[in-house]
GROMACS .gro file of C-alpha atoms in nm:
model
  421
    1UNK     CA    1  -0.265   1.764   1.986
    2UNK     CA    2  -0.215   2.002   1.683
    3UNK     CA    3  -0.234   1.788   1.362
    4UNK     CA    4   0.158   1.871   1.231
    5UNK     CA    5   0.233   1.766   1.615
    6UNK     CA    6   0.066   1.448   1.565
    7UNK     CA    7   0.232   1.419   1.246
    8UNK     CA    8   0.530   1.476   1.400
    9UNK     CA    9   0.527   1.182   1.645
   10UNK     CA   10   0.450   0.972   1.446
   11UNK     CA   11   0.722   0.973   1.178
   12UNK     CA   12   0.506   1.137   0.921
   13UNK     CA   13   0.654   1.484   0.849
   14UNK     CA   14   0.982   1.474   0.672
   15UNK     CA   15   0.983   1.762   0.538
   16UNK     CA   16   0.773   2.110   0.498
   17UNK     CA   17   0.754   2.460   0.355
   18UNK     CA   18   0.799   2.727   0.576
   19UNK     CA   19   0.654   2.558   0.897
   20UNK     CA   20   0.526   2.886   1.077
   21UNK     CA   21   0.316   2.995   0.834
   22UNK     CA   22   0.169   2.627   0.796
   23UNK     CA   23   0.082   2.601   1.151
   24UNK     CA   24  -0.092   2.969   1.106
   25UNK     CA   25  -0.286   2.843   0.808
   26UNK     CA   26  -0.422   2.545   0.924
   27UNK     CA   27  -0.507   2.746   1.256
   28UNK     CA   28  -0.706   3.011   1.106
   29UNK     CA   29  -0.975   2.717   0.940
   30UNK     CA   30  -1.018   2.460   0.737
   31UNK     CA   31  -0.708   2.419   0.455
   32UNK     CA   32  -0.825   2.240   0.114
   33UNK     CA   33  -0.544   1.980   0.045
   34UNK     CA   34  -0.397   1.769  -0.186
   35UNK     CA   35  -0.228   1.388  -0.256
   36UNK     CA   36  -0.172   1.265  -0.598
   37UNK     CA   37  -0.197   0.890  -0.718
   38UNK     CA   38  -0.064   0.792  -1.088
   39UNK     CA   39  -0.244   0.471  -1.210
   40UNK     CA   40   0.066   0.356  -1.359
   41UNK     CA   41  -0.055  -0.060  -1.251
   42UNK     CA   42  -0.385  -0.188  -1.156
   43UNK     CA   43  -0.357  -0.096  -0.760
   44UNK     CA   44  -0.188   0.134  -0.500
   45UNK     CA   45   0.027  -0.038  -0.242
   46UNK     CA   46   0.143  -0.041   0.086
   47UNK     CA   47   0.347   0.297   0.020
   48UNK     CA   48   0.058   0.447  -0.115
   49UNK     CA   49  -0.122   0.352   0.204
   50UNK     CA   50   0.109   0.588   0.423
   51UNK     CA   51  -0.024   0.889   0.207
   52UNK     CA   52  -0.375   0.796   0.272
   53UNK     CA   53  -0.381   0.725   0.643
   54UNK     CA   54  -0.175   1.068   0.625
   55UNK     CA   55  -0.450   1.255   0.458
   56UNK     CA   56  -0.694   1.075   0.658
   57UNK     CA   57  -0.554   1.232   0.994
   58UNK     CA   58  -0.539   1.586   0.810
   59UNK     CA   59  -0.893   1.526   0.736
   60UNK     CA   60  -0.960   1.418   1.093
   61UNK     CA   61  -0.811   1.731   1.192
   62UNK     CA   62  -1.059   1.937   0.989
   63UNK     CA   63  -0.916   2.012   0.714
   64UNK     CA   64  -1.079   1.856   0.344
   65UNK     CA   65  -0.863   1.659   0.113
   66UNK     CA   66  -0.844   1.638  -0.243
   67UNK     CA   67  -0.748   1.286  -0.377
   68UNK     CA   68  -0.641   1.265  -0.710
   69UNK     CA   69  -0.635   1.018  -0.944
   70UNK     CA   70  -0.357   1.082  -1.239
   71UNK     CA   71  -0.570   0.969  -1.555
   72UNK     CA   72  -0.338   1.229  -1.747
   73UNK     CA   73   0.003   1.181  -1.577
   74UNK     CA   74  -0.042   0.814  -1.542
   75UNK     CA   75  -0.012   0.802  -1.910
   76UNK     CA   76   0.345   0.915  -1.817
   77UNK     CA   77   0.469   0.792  -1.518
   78UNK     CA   78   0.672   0.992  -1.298
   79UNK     CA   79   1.101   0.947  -1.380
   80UNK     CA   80   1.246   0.659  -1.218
   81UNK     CA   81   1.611   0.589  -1.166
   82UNK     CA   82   1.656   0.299  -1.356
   83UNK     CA   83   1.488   0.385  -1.677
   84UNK     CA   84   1.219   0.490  -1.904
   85UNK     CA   85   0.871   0.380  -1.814
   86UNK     CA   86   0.644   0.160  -2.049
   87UNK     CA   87   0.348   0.356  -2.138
   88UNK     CA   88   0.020   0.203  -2.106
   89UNK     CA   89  -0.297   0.301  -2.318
   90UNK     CA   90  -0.571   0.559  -2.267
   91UNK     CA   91  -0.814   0.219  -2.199
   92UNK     CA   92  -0.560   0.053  -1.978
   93UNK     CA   93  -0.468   0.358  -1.792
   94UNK     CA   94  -0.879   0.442  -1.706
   95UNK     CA   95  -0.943   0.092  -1.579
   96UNK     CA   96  -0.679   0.133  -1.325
   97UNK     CA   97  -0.811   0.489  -1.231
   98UNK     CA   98  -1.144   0.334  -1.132
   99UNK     CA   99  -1.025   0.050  -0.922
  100UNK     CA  100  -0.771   0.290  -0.743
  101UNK     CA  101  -1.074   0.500  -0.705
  102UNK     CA  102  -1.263   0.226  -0.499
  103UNK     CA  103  -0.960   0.134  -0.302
  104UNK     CA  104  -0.927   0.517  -0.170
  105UNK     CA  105  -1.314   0.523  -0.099
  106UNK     CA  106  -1.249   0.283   0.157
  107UNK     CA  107  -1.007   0.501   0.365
  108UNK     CA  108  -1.074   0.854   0.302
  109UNK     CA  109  -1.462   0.982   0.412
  110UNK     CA  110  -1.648   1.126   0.132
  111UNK     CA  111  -1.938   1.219   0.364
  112UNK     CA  112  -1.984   1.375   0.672
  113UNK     CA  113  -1.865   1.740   0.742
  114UNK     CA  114  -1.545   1.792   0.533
  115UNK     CA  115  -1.547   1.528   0.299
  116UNK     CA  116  -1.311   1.441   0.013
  117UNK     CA  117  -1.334   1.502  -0.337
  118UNK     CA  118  -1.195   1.289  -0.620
  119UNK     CA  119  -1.022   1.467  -0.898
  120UNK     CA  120  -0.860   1.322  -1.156
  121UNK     CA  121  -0.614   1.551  -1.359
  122UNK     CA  122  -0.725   1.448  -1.754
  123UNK     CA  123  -1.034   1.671  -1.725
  124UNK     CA  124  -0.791   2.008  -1.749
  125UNK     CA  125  -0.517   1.851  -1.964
  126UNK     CA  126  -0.656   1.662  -2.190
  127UNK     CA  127  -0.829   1.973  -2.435
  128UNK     CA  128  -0.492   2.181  -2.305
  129UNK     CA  129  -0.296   2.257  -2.685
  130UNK     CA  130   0.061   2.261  -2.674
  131UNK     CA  131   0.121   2.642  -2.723
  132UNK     CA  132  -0.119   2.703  -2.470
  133UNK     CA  133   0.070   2.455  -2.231
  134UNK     CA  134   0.428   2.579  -2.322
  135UNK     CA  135   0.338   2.947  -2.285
  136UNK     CA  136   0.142   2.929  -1.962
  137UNK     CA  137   0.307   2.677  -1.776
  138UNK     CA  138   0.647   2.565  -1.963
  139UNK     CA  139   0.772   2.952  -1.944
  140UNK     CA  140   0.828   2.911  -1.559
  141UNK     CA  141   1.063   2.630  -1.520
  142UNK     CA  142   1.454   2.758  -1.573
  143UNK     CA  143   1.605   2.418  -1.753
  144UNK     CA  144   1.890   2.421  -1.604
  145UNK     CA  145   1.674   2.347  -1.252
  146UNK     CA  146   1.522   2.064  -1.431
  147UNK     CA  147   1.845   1.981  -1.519
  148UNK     CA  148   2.021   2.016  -1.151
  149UNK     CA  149   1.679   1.724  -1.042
  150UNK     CA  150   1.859   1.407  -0.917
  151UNK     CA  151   1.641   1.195  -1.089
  152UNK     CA  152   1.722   1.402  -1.428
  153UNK     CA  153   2.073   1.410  -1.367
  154UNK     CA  154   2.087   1.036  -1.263
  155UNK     CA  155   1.962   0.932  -1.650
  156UNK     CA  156   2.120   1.184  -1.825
  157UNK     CA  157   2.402   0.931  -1.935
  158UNK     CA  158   2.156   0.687  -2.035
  159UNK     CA  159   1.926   0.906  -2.176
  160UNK     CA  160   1.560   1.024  -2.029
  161UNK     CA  161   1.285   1.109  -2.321
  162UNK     CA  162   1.078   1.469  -2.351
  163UNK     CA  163   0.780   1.279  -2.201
  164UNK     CA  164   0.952   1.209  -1.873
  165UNK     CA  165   1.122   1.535  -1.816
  166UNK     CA  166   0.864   1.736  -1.880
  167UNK     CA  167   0.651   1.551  -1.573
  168UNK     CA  168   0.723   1.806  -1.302
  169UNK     CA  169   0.546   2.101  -1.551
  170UNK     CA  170   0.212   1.828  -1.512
  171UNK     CA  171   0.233   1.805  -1.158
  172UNK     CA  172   0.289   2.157  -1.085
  173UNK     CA  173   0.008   2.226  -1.331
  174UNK     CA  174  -0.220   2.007  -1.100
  175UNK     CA  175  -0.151   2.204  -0.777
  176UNK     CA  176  -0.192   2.585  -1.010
  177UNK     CA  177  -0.529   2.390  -1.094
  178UNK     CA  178  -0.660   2.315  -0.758
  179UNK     CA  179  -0.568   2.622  -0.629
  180UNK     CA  180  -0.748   2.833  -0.871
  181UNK     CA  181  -1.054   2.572  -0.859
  182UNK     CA  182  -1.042   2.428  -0.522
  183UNK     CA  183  -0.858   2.722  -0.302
  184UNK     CA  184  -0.589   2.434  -0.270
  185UNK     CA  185  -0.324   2.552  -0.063
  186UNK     CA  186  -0.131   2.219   0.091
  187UNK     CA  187  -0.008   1.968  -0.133
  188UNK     CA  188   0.140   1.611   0.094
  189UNK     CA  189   0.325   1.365  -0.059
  190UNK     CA  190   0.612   1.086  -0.029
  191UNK     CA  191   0.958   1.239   0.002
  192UNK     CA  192   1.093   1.080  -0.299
  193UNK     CA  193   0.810   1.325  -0.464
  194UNK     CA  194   0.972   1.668  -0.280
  195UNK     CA  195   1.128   1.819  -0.579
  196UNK     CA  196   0.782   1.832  -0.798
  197UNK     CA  197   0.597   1.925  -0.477
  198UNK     CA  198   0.796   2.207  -0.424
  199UNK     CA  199   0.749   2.329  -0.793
  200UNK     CA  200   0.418   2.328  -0.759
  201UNK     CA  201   0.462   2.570  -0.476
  202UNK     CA  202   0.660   2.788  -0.714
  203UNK     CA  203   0.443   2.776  -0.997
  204UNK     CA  204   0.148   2.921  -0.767
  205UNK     CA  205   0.396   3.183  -0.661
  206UNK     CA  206   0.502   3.277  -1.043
  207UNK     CA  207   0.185   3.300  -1.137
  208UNK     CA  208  -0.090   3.402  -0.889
  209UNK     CA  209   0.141   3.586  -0.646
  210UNK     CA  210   0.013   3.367  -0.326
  211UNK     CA  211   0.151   3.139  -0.074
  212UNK     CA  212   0.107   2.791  -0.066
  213UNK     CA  213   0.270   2.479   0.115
  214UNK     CA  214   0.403   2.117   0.065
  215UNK     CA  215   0.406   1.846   0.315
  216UNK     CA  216   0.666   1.508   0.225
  217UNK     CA  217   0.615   1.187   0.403
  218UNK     CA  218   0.898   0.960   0.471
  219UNK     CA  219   0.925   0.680   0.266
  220UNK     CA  220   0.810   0.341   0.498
  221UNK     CA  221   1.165   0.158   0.540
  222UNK     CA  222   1.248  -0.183   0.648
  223UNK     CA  223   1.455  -0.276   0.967
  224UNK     CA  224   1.754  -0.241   0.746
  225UNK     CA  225   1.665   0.063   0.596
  226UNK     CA  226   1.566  -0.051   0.244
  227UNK     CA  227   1.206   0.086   0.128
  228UNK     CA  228   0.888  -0.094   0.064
  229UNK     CA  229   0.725   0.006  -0.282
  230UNK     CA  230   0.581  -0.118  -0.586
  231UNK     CA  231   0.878  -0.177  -0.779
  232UNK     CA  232   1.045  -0.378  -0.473
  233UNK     CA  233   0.996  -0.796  -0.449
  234UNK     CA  234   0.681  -0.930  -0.285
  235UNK     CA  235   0.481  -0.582  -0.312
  236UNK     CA  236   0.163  -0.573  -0.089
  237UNK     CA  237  -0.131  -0.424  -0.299
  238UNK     CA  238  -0.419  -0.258  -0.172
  239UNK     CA  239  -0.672  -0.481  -0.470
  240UNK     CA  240  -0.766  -0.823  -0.308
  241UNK     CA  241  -0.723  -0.984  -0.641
  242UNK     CA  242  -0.377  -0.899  -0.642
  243UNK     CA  243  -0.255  -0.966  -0.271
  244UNK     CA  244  -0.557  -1.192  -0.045
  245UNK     CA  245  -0.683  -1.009   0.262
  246UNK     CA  246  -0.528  -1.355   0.444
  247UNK     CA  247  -0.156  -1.284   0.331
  248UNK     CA  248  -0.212  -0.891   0.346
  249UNK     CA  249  -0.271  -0.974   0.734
  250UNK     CA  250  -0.011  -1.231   0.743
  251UNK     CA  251   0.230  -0.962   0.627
  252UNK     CA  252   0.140  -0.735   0.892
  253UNK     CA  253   0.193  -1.067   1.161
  254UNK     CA  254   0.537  -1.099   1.048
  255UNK     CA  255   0.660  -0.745   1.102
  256UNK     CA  256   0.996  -0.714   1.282
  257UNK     CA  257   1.038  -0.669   1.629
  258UNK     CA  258   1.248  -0.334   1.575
  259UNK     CA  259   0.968  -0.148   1.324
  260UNK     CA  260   0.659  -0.296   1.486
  261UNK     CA  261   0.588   0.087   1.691
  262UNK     CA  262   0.698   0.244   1.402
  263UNK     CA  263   0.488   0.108   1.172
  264UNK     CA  264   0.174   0.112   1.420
  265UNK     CA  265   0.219   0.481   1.438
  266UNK     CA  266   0.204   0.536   1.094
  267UNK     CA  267  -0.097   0.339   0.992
  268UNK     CA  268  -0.303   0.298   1.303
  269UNK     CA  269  -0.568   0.529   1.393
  270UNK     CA  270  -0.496   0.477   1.744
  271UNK     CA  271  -0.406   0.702   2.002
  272UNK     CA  272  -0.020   0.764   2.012
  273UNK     CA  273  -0.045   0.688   2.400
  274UNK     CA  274  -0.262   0.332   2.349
  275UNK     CA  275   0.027   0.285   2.088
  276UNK     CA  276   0.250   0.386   2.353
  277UNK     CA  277   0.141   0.128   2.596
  278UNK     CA  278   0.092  -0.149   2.361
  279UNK     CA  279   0.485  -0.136   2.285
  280UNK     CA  280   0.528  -0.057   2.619
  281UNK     CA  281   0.360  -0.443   2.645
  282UNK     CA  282   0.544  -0.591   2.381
  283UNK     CA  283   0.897  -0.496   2.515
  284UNK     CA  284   0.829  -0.662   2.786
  285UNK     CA  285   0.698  -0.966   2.644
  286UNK     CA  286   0.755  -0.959   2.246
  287UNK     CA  287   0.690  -1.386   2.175
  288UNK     CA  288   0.329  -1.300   2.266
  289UNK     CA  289   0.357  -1.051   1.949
  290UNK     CA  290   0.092  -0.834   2.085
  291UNK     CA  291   0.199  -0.503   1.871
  292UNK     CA  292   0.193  -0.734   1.544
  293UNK     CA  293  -0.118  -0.881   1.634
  294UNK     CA  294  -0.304  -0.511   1.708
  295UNK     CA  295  -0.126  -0.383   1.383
  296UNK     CA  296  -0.247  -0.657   1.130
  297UNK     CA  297  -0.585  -0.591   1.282
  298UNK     CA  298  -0.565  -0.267   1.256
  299UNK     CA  299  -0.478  -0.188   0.912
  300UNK     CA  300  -0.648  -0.475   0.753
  301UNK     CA  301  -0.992  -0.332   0.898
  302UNK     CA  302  -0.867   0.028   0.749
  303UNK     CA  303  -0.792  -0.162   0.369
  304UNK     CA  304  -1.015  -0.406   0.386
  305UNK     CA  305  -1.297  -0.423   0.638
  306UNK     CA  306  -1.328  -0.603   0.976
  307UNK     CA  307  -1.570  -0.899   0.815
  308UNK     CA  308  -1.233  -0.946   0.596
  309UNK     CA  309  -0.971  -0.937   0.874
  310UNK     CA  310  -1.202  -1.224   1.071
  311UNK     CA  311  -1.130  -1.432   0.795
  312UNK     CA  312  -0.817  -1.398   0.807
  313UNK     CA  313  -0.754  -1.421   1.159
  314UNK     CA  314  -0.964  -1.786   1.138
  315UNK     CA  315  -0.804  -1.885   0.847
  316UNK     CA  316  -0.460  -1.843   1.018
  317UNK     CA  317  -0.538  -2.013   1.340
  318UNK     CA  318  -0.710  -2.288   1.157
  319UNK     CA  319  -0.419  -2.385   0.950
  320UNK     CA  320  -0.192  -2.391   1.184
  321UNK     CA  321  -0.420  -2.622   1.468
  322UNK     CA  322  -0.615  -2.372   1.601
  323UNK     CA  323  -0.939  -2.375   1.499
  324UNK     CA  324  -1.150  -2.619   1.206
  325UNK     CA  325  -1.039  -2.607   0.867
  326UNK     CA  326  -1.374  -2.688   0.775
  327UNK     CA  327  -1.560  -2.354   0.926
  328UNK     CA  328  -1.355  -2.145   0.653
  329UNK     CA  329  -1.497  -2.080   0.324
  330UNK     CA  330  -1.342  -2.217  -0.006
  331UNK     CA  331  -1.260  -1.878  -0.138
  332UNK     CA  332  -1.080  -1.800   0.259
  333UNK     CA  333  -0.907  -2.144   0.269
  334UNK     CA  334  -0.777  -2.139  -0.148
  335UNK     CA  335  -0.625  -1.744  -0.020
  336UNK     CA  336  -0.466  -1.890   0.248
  337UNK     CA  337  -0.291  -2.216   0.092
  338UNK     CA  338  -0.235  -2.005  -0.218
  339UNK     CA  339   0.048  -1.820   0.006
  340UNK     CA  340   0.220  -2.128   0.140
  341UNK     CA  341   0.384  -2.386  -0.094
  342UNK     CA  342   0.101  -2.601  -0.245
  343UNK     CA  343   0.057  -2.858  -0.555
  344UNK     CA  344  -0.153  -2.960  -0.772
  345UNK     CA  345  -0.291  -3.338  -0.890
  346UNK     CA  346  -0.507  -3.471  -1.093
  347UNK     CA  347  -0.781  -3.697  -0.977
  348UNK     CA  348  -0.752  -3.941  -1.231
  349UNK     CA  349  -0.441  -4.012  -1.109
  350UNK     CA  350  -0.558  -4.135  -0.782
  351UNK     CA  351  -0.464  -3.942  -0.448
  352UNK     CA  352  -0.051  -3.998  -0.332
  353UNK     CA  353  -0.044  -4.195   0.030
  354UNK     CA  354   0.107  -3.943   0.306
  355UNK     CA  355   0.458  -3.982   0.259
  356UNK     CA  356   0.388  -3.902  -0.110
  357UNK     CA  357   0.189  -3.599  -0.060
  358UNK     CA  358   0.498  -3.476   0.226
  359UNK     CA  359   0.743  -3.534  -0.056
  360UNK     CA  360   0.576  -3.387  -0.301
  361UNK     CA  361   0.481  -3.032  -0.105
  362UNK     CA  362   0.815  -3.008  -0.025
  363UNK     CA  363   0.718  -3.090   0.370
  364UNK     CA  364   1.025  -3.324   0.354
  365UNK     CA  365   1.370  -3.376   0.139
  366UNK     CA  366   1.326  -3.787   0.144
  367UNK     CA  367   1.108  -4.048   0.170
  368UNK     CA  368   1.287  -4.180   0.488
  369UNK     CA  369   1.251  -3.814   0.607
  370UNK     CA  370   0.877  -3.817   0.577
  371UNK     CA  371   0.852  -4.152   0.723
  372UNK     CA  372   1.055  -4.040   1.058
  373UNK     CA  373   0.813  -3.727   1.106
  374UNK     CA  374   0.485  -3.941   1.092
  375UNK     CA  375   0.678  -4.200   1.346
  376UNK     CA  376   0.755  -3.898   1.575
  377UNK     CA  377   0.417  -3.772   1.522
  378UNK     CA  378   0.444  -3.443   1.345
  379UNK     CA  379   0.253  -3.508   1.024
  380UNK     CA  380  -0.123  -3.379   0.977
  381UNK     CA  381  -0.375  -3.388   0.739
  382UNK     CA  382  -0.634  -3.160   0.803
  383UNK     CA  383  -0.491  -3.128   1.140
  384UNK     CA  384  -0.586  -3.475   1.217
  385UNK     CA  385  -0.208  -3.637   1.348
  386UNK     CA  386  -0.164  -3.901   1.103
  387UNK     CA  387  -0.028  -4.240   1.241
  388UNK     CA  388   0.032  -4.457   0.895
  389UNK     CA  389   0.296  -4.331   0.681
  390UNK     CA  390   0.165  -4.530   0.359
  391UNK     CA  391  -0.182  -4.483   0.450
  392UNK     CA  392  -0.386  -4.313   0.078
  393UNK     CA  393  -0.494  -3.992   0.127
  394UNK     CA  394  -0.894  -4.037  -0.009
  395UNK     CA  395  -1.171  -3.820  -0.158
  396UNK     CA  396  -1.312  -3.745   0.168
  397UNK     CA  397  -1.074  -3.579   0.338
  398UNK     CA  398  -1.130  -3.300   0.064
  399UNK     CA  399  -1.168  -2.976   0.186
  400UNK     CA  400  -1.493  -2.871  -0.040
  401UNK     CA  401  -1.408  -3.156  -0.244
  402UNK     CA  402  -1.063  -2.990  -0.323
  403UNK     CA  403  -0.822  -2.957  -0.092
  404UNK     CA  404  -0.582  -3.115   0.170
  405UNK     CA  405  -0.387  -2.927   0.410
  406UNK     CA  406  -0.052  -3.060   0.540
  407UNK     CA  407   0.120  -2.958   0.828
  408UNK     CA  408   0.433  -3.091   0.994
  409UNK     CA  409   0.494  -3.007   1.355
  410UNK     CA  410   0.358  -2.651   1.461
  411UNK     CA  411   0.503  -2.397   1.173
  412UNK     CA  412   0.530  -2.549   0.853
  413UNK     CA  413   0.225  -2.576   0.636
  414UNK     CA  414   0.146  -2.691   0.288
  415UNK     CA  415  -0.112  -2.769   0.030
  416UNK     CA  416  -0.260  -3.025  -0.219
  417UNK     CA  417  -0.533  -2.871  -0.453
  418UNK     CA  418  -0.711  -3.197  -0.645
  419UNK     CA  419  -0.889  -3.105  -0.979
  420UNK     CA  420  -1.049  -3.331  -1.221
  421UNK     CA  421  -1.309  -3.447  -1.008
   0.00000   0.00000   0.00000
């Protein structure tokens, strides 16, 4: 299947340049593209990942990407709707452009027959002088286009600073850059990012007479249409430190029902028709939760590795009565109770008896509620049933001498981290 075809079932293409003359271009040989990544926080996230897995298939296809890494524009930050961004320093700014640098290496080839190439846009802008930059580049843009920009016109009440509106002249300046050092003639990117895209296409036109081409993504939406990002509640990162391989798969477990195809044929480098039959398998018998299970697999081997992703899938079965608690490491198990609600005690204190420990996790509302689920038999510690309602929880039931996992009846899970021993 051609490559924009492939796109194209998927749900990846939402919009292009002129379409023809794409297909033609990336016919004809290998095309030199583009995706751009400001390090405005410490990681890239799950919206970030569609771009990747998209320039992964382009690269798949032949063609050789160009990631780059916004050490100059992520000083900026691109305009956002609901007002001015807090800039971050020079130091602050280059950390970040390293560890998103690591997190790409993982999912783009930098070997092999086409590989990648990191770029990161302060090595042309940051000895560029102001005259230089306003004659060159700032001559092309018509104000009142930057003007007619929803994002422009949606803070022009509340005011949007020099820095911010002047970001499309940067970005367009990136793609004039690769083009005239790289023979850069695609540039892919999220929808949201069309109108700056599409400049850059102009400003190669202005200036060195030649054709080039954009590529926008749809944004990766929810059941109910609302988007996933980095600004939205509960973001999934890309950096283990900031969201555990454990509840990066979990997330993936959870997906609904109604996206669960959708979301496999965006990030999974499966065939569409193995995708195909593995919804095919999960409308017919969606409690097994086949798709989710293939999809959590599959794109927490792509972020983070399959060694990873085993851990995860043990530590899951094992706290919910699976599998032993004790085979998982400390640093798997504290990942995985870190994500469900969990307290801490101190030792000196002495350890709470059972009830105490299911009243305290928030396992049950009452003391005579806690007492009725270990009569009925749906308390666990360590996923040993417990019988005695008042019996102590002791030292060695520790989990490497620090933890105690909870559980009442199948589903609901807690933890009790002890310190001070």
């Amino acid at each position: 299947m051609h490559v924009l075809d492939d796109l194209e079932a998927r749900g990846l293409l939402a919009h292009t340049t002129d379409r023809v003359a794409l297909r033609a271009d990336l016919d004809r040989g290998p095309v030199t593209y583009y995706v751009g990544f400001d390090p405005t926080a410490p990681s890239l996230h799950i919206g970030s990942l569609v771009q990747l897995v998209t320039a992964r298939r382009l690269q798949r296809g032949g063609h050789r990407p160009l990631i780059l890494v916004g050490g100059a524009t992520g000083l900026i930050g691109d305009p956002k709707d609901t007002g001015e961004r807090t800039l971050n320093t020079r130091d602050v700014v280059a950390g970040w452009v390293d560890r998103i640098r690591h997190q790409v290496e993982r999912i783009i080839d930098l070997e092999g027959a086409n590989p990648a190439r990191l770029v990161n846009n302060l090595d042309w802008t940051e000895g560029l002088g102001t005259l230089d930059f306003l004659r060159d580049i700032g001559k092309h843009f018509p104000v009142n286009r930057m003007l007619g920009r929803d994002v422009v016109r949606s803070r022009l009440d509340a005011g949007i600073s020099y820095t911010e509106f002047s970001y499309v002249l940067l970005q367009s300046m990136d793609y004039l850059e690769l083009f005239r050092r790289h023979d850069c003639r695609l540039q892919t990117g999220g929808s949201d990012q069309w109108g700056n895209i599409t400049a850059g296409v102009d400003l190669i036109r202005r200036v060195e007479n030649e054709q080039v081409h954009a590529l926008a993504i749809p944004l990766l939406t929810k059941a109910d249409g609302s988007k996933y990002g980095k600004t939205e509640t509960g973001t999934l990162w890309l950096d283990p430190e900031l969201t555990s391989p454990y509840a990066f798969h979990q997330f993936w477990l959870q997906a609904e029902d109604a996206k669960v195809g959708d979301y496999l044929r965006v990030f999974s480098m499966r065939s569409l028709a193995d995708i195909d039959a593995i919804v095919a398998e999960h409308a017919e018998r969606p409690q097994a939760r086949t798709a989710q299970r293939v999809l959590a697999a599959d794109v927490t081997d792509l972020v983070h590795g399959d060694v990873e992703r085993r851990a995860a899938e043990q530590a899951g079965q094992a706290l919910f009565g699976r599998s032993a608690l004790d085979a998982l490491s400390e640093p798997t198990l504290a990942a995985a109770l870190a994500e469900v609600p969990h307290v801490s005690i101190d030792a000196a204190a002495g350890l709470p008896s059972v009830v105490d420990a299911l009243l305290a996790t928030g396992l049950a509302a009452s003391r005579g509620q806690a007492r009725r689920t270990v009569a009925e038999g749906g308390a666990y510690v360590n996923n040993v049933r417990v019988a005695d309602a008042d019996e102590p929880l002791t030292a060695g039931q520790l989990l490497h001498g620090r933890w105690l996992v909870l559980r009442k009846g199948k589903r609901l899970v807690a933890g009790v981290e002890v310190s001070g021993r």
